[in-house]
Amino acid sequence: KNEVEQSPQNLTAQEGEFITINCSYSVGISALHWLQQHPGGGIVSLFMLSSGKKKHGRLIATINIQEKHSSLHITASHPRDSAVYICAVQAASKLTFGTGTRLQVTL
Amino acid sequence: DAMVIQNPRYQVTQFGKPVTLSCSQTLNHNVMYWYQQKSSQAPKLLFHYYDKDFNNEADTPDNFQSRRPNTSFCFLDIRSPGLGDAAMYLCATSGQGTGTSGSYEQYFGPGTRLTVT
């Protein structure tokens, strides 16, 4: 079993839909990161969380430390949101990555 | 803008021919990381530098070496590339300070896609 599990693995949505991506982890962490990777591209850090909730534009990330679970929400999704979203947990200076959720938003 | 820069973005090398990938940063971060990402897989940490201290992952092949001549630059050397080393190589930096247990964001470069022929 992976230390970081994401669901779903693949997600297709229509423009405007509300999207949720889930991440569960089984190890002790100091923080959880949500990252975005466009096809063939580098990685962009979206959020780093150690508790509670963060919001940036149409993106919202939450974490429940007791349940070892985090969610990434995208409101009013747009085709430019199409990318792979990766959850990564941090312990000391190292990140352990989930396998990613491939999101496709269609018109 | 402060950033993490990787050169080249695309590198083609021949089987067994040494290759060096470059990473530079203007963030003045003391931690620098090299990751290998194969197609449809999660990034895999190869090693990281905490200032000048080199930290190698246990399963990183000896074929992979790294140098960090100063705070701004870090190099990944692949001594004898094999076909299985074809991947995207990502450099990242973090401002995590010495001895702290706090967490800092990692800033990623755009990656270098390595092809081995």
CSV table of C-alpha atoms in Angstrom, one decimal:
chain,number,residue,atom,x,y,z
A,1,LYS,CA,0.0,0.0,0.0
A,2,ASN,CA,1.3,3.4,-0.9
A,3,GLU,CA,2.0,5.9,1.8
A,4,VAL,CA,0.0,8.5,-0.1
A,5,GLU,CA,-3.2,7.5,-2.0
A,6,GLN,CA,-5.1,9.8,-4.3
A,7,SER,CA,-8.6,9.5,-5.7
A,8,PRO,CA,-9.8,9.5,-8.3
A,9,GLN,CA,-6.9,8.6,-10.6
A,10,ASN,CA,-8.6,10.2,-13.6
A,11,LEU,CA,-11.4,12.8,-13.7
A,12,THR,CA,-13.3,14.3,-16.5
A,13,ALA,CA,-15.5,17.3,-15.8
A,14,GLN,CA,-17.4,19.9,-17.8
A,15,GLU,CA,-16.6,23.5,-17.6
A,16,GLY,CA,-18.1,25.1,-14.6
A,17,GLU,CA,-18.3,22.0,-12.5
A,18,PHE,CA,-17.2,21.8,-8.9
A,19,ILE,CA,-14.3,19.3,-8.6
A,20,THR,CA,-12.9,17.5,-5.6
A,21,ILE,CA,-9.7,15.5,-5.5
A,22,ASN,CA,-8.9,13.5,-2.4
A,23,CYS,CA,-5.7,12.5,-0.7
A,24,SER,CA,-5.1,10.0,2.2
A,25,TYR,CA,-1.8,9.3,3.8
A,26,SER,CA,-0.6,6.8,6.4
A,27,VAL,CA,2.5,8.4,7.8
A,28,GLY,CA,3.2,11.2,10.2
A,29,ILE,CA,3.8,14.5,8.4
A,30,SER,CA,4.8,18.1,9.0
A,31,ALA,CA,2.9,19.4,6.0
A,32,LEU,CA,0.9,18.4,3.0
A,33,HIS,CA,1.5,19.9,-0.5
A,34,TRP,CA,-0.8,20.1,-3.5
A,35,LEU,CA,1.0,20.5,-6.7
A,36,GLN,CA,-0.1,21.0,-10.4
A,37,GLN,CA,1.7,19.6,-13.4
A,38,HIS,CA,0.7,20.4,-17.0
A,39,PRO,CA,1.5,17.8,-19.7
A,40,GLY,CA,5.2,17.8,-20.4
A,41,GLY,CA,5.7,20.6,-17.9
A,42,GLY,CA,7.3,21.3,-14.6
A,43,ILE,CA,5.5,21.3,-11.3
A,44,VAL,CA,3.8,24.3,-9.7
A,45,SER,CA,3.2,24.4,-6.0
A,46,LEU,CA,-0.5,25.3,-5.3
A,47,PHE,CA,-0.7,24.9,-1.5
A,48,MET,CA,1.2,23.9,1.5
A,49,LEU,CA,-1.0,22.9,4.5
A,50,SER,CA,-0.4,21.8,8.1
A,51,SER,CA,-3.9,22.4,9.3
A,52,GLY,CA,-7.3,23.8,8.4
A,53,LYS,CA,-8.1,25.3,5.1
A,54,LYS,CA,-6.5,27.6,2.5
A,55,LYS,CA,-8.0,29.4,-0.5
A,56,HIS,CA,-6.4,30.9,-3.6
A,57,GLY,CA,-8.7,32.1,-6.3
A,58,ARG,CA,-10.9,29.2,-7.4
A,59,LEU,CA,-8.8,26.7,-5.5
A,60,ILE,CA,-9.5,25.5,-1.9
A,61,ALA,CA,-7.5,23.0,0.0
A,62,THR,CA,-8.4,21.4,3.3
A,63,ILE,CA,-6.7,19.0,5.7
A,64,ASN,CA,-7.8,16.9,8.6
A,65,ILE,CA,-4.8,15.8,10.5
A,66,GLN,CA,-6.6,13.4,12.8
A,67,GLU,CA,-8.1,11.6,9.8
A,68,LYS,CA,-4.9,11.9,7.7
A,69,HIS,CA,-6.9,13.2,4.8
A,70,SER,CA,-6.8,16.2,2.5
A,71,SER,CA,-9.0,17.5,-0.3
A,72,LEU,CA,-8.4,19.9,-3.2
A,73,HIS,CA,-11.5,21.6,-4.5
A,74,ILE,CA,-11.8,23.6,-7.8
A,75,THR,CA,-14.8,25.8,-8.1
A,76,ALA,CA,-16.1,26.9,-11.5
A,77,SER,CA,-13.7,24.6,-13.4
A,78,HIS,CA,-12.2,25.8,-16.7
A,79,PRO,CA,-10.4,23.9,-19.5
A,80,ARG,CA,-7.1,25.6,-18.4
A,81,ASP,CA,-7.4,23.7,-15.1
A,82,SER,CA,-6.7,20.5,-17.1
A,83,ALA,CA,-3.5,19.0,-15.6
A,84,VAL,CA,-2.3,16.4,-13.2
A,85,TYR,CA,-2.8,17.3,-9.5
A,86,ILE,CA,-0.4,15.7,-7.1
A,87,CYS,CA,-0.6,15.4,-3.4
A,88,ALA,CA,2.7,15.2,-1.5
A,89,VAL,CA,3.3,14.8,2.2
A,90,GLN,CA,6.4,16.2,3.9
A,91,ALA,CA,8.4,14.7,6.7
A,92,ALA,CA,11.6,16.5,7.6
A,93,SER,CA,13.0,17.8,4.3
A,94,LYS,CA,11.5,15.1,2.1
A,95,LEU,CA,8.3,14.8,0.1
A,96,THR,CA,6.5,11.6,-0.6
A,97,PHE,CA,4.3,11.9,-3.7
A,98,GLY,CA,0.9,10.4,-4.6
A,99,THR,CA,0.5,9.1,-8.1
A,100,GLY,CA,-1.5,12.1,-9.1
A,101,THR,CA,-5.0,12.8,-10.4
A,102,ARG,CA,-5.3,13.5,-14.1
A,103,LEU,CA,-8.1,16.1,-14.6
A,104,GLN,CA,-9.6,16.9,-18.0
A,105,VAL,CA,-12.1,19.8,-18.1
A,106,THR,CA,-14.1,20.0,-21.3
A,107,LEU,CA,-16.1,22.8,-22.8
B,1,ASP,CA,11.3,37.2,-10.8
B,2,ALA,CA,13.0,34.9,-8.4
B,3,MET,CA,12.9,31.4,-9.8
B,4,VAL,CA,14.4,28.0,-10.4
B,5,ILE,CA,16.0,27.6,-13.8
B,6,GLN,CA,16.9,24.3,-15.5
B,7,ASN,CA,19.1,24.0,-18.6
B,8,PRO,CA,18.7,22.6,-21.0
B,9,ARG,CA,14.9,21.9,-21.2
B,10,TYR,CA,15.5,19.0,-23.6
B,11,GLN,CA,18.6,16.9,-23.7
B,12,VAL,CA,19.4,14.0,-26.0
B,13,THR,CA,22.4,11.8,-25.2
B,14,GLN,CA,23.8,8.6,-26.5
B,15,PHE,CA,23.8,5.4,-24.5
B,16,GLY,CA,26.8,5.5,-22.2
B,17,LYS,CA,27.8,9.1,-23.0
B,18,PRO,CA,28.1,11.2,-19.8
B,19,VAL,CA,25.6,14.0,-19.5
B,20,THR,CA,25.2,16.9,-17.1
B,21,LEU,CA,22.0,18.7,-16.2
B,22,SER,CA,22.0,22.1,-14.7
B,23,CYS,CA,19.9,23.9,-12.1
B,24,SER,CA,20.2,27.4,-10.8
B,25,GLN,CA,18.1,29.4,-8.4
B,26,THR,CA,17.7,33.1,-7.5
B,27,LEU,CA,15.7,32.3,-4.3
B,28,ASN,CA,18.8,32.0,-2.1
B,29,HIS,CA,17.3,28.7,-0.7
B,30,ASN,CA,19.7,26.5,1.2
B,31,VAL,CA,18.1,23.2,0.2
B,32,MET,CA,18.2,21.9,-3.4
B,33,TYR,CA,16.7,18.7,-4.6
B,34,TRP,CA,16.9,16.5,-7.7
B,35,TYR,CA,14.0,14.3,-8.7
B,36,GLN,CA,13.5,11.8,-11.5
B,37,GLN,CA,10.1,11.5,-13.0
B,38,LYS,CA,9.3,8.7,-15.5
B,39,SER,CA,6.2,8.8,-17.7
B,40,SER,CA,3.0,8.7,-15.7
B,41,GLN,CA,4.8,8.1,-12.5
B,42,ALA,CA,5.3,10.3,-9.4
B,43,PRO,CA,8.6,12.1,-9.0
B,44,LYS,CA,11.3,10.1,-7.2
B,45,LEU,CA,13.8,11.8,-5.0
B,46,LEU,CA,17.4,11.1,-6.1
B,47,PHE,CA,19.3,13.3,-3.6
B,48,HIS,CA,19.3,16.7,-2.0
B,49,TYR,CA,21.7,19.2,-0.6
B,50,TYR,CA,21.2,20.9,2.7
B,51,ASP,CA,23.6,23.8,2.2
B,52,LYS,CA,26.8,21.9,1.2
B,53,ASP,CA,25.7,18.6,2.9
B,54,PHE,CA,24.9,16.0,0.3
B,55,ASN,CA,22.1,13.5,1.1
B,56,ASN,CA,21.8,10.5,-1.2
B,57,GLU,CA,18.7,8.3,-1.3
B,58,ALA,CA,19.5,4.7,-0.6
B,59,ASP,CA,18.2,3.5,-3.9
B,60,THR,CA,19.8,6.1,-6.1
B,61,PRO,CA,22.1,4.3,-8.5
B,62,ASP,CA,25.8,5.1,-8.3
B,63,ASN,CA,25.5,6.2,-12.0
B,64,PHE,CA,23.9,9.4,-10.7
B,65,GLN,CA,26.2,12.0,-9.1
B,66,SER,CA,25.6,15.6,-8.0
B,67,ARG,CA,27.6,18.8,-7.4
B,68,ARG,CA,26.7,22.0,-5.7
B,69,PRO,CA,29.6,24.5,-6.2
B,70,ASN,CA,27.7,27.3,-4.5
B,71,THR,CA,24.2,28.2,-3.2
B,72,SER,CA,22.8,29.1,-6.6
B,73,PHE,CA,23.9,26.2,-8.7
B,74,CYS,CA,23.4,22.4,-8.6
B,75,PHE,CA,24.3,19.9,-11.2
B,76,LEU,CA,23.2,16.3,-11.9
B,77,ASP,CA,25.8,14.1,-13.6
B,78,ILE,CA,24.8,10.9,-15.2
B,79,ARG,CA,28.0,9.0,-15.8
B,80,SER,CA,26.8,6.3,-18.2
B,81,PRO,CA,23.2,6.8,-19.2
B,82,GLY,CA,21.2,3.8,-20.0
B,83,LEU,CA,17.9,3.6,-21.8
B,84,GLY,CA,16.1,3.3,-18.5
B,85,ASP,CA,17.4,6.7,-17.4
B,86,ALA,CA,15.3,8.5,-20.0
B,87,ALA,CA,13.0,10.6,-17.9
B,88,MET,CA,12.1,14.2,-16.8
B,89,TYR,CA,14.6,15.5,-14.2
B,90,LEU,CA,13.2,18.0,-11.9
B,91,CYS,CA,15.2,20.4,-9.7
B,92,ALA,CA,13.5,22.0,-6.6
B,93,THR,CA,14.6,24.3,-3.9
B,94,SER,CA,13.3,24.9,-0.4
B,95,GLY,CA,14.1,27.6,2.2
B,96,GLN,CA,14.1,25.2,5.1
B,97,GLY,CA,16.5,26.3,7.7
B,98,THR,CA,19.1,24.3,9.6
B,99,GLY,CA,17.8,22.3,12.6
B,100,THR,CA,14.2,23.4,12.2
B,101,SER,CA,11.3,20.9,12.0
B,102,GLY,CA,9.2,23.5,10.1
B,103,SER,CA,8.0,22.9,6.6
B,104,TYR,CA,8.7,25.1,3.7
B,105,GLU,CA,7.3,25.1,0.2
B,106,GLN,CA,9.4,23.5,-2.5
B,107,TYR,CA,9.8,25.5,-5.7
B,108,PHE,CA,10.2,23.4,-8.8
B,109,GLY,CA,12.0,24.2,-12.0
B,110,PRO,CA,10.5,23.4,-15.4
B,111,GLY,CA,12.4,20.2,-15.7
B,112,THR,CA,14.9,18.8,-18.2
B,113,ARG,CA,13.5,16.0,-20.4
B,114,LEU,CA,16.3,13.5,-21.1
B,115,THR,CA,16.2,11.2,-24.1
B,116,VAL,CA,18.8,8.4,-24.4
B,117,THR,CA,19.4,7.0,-27.8
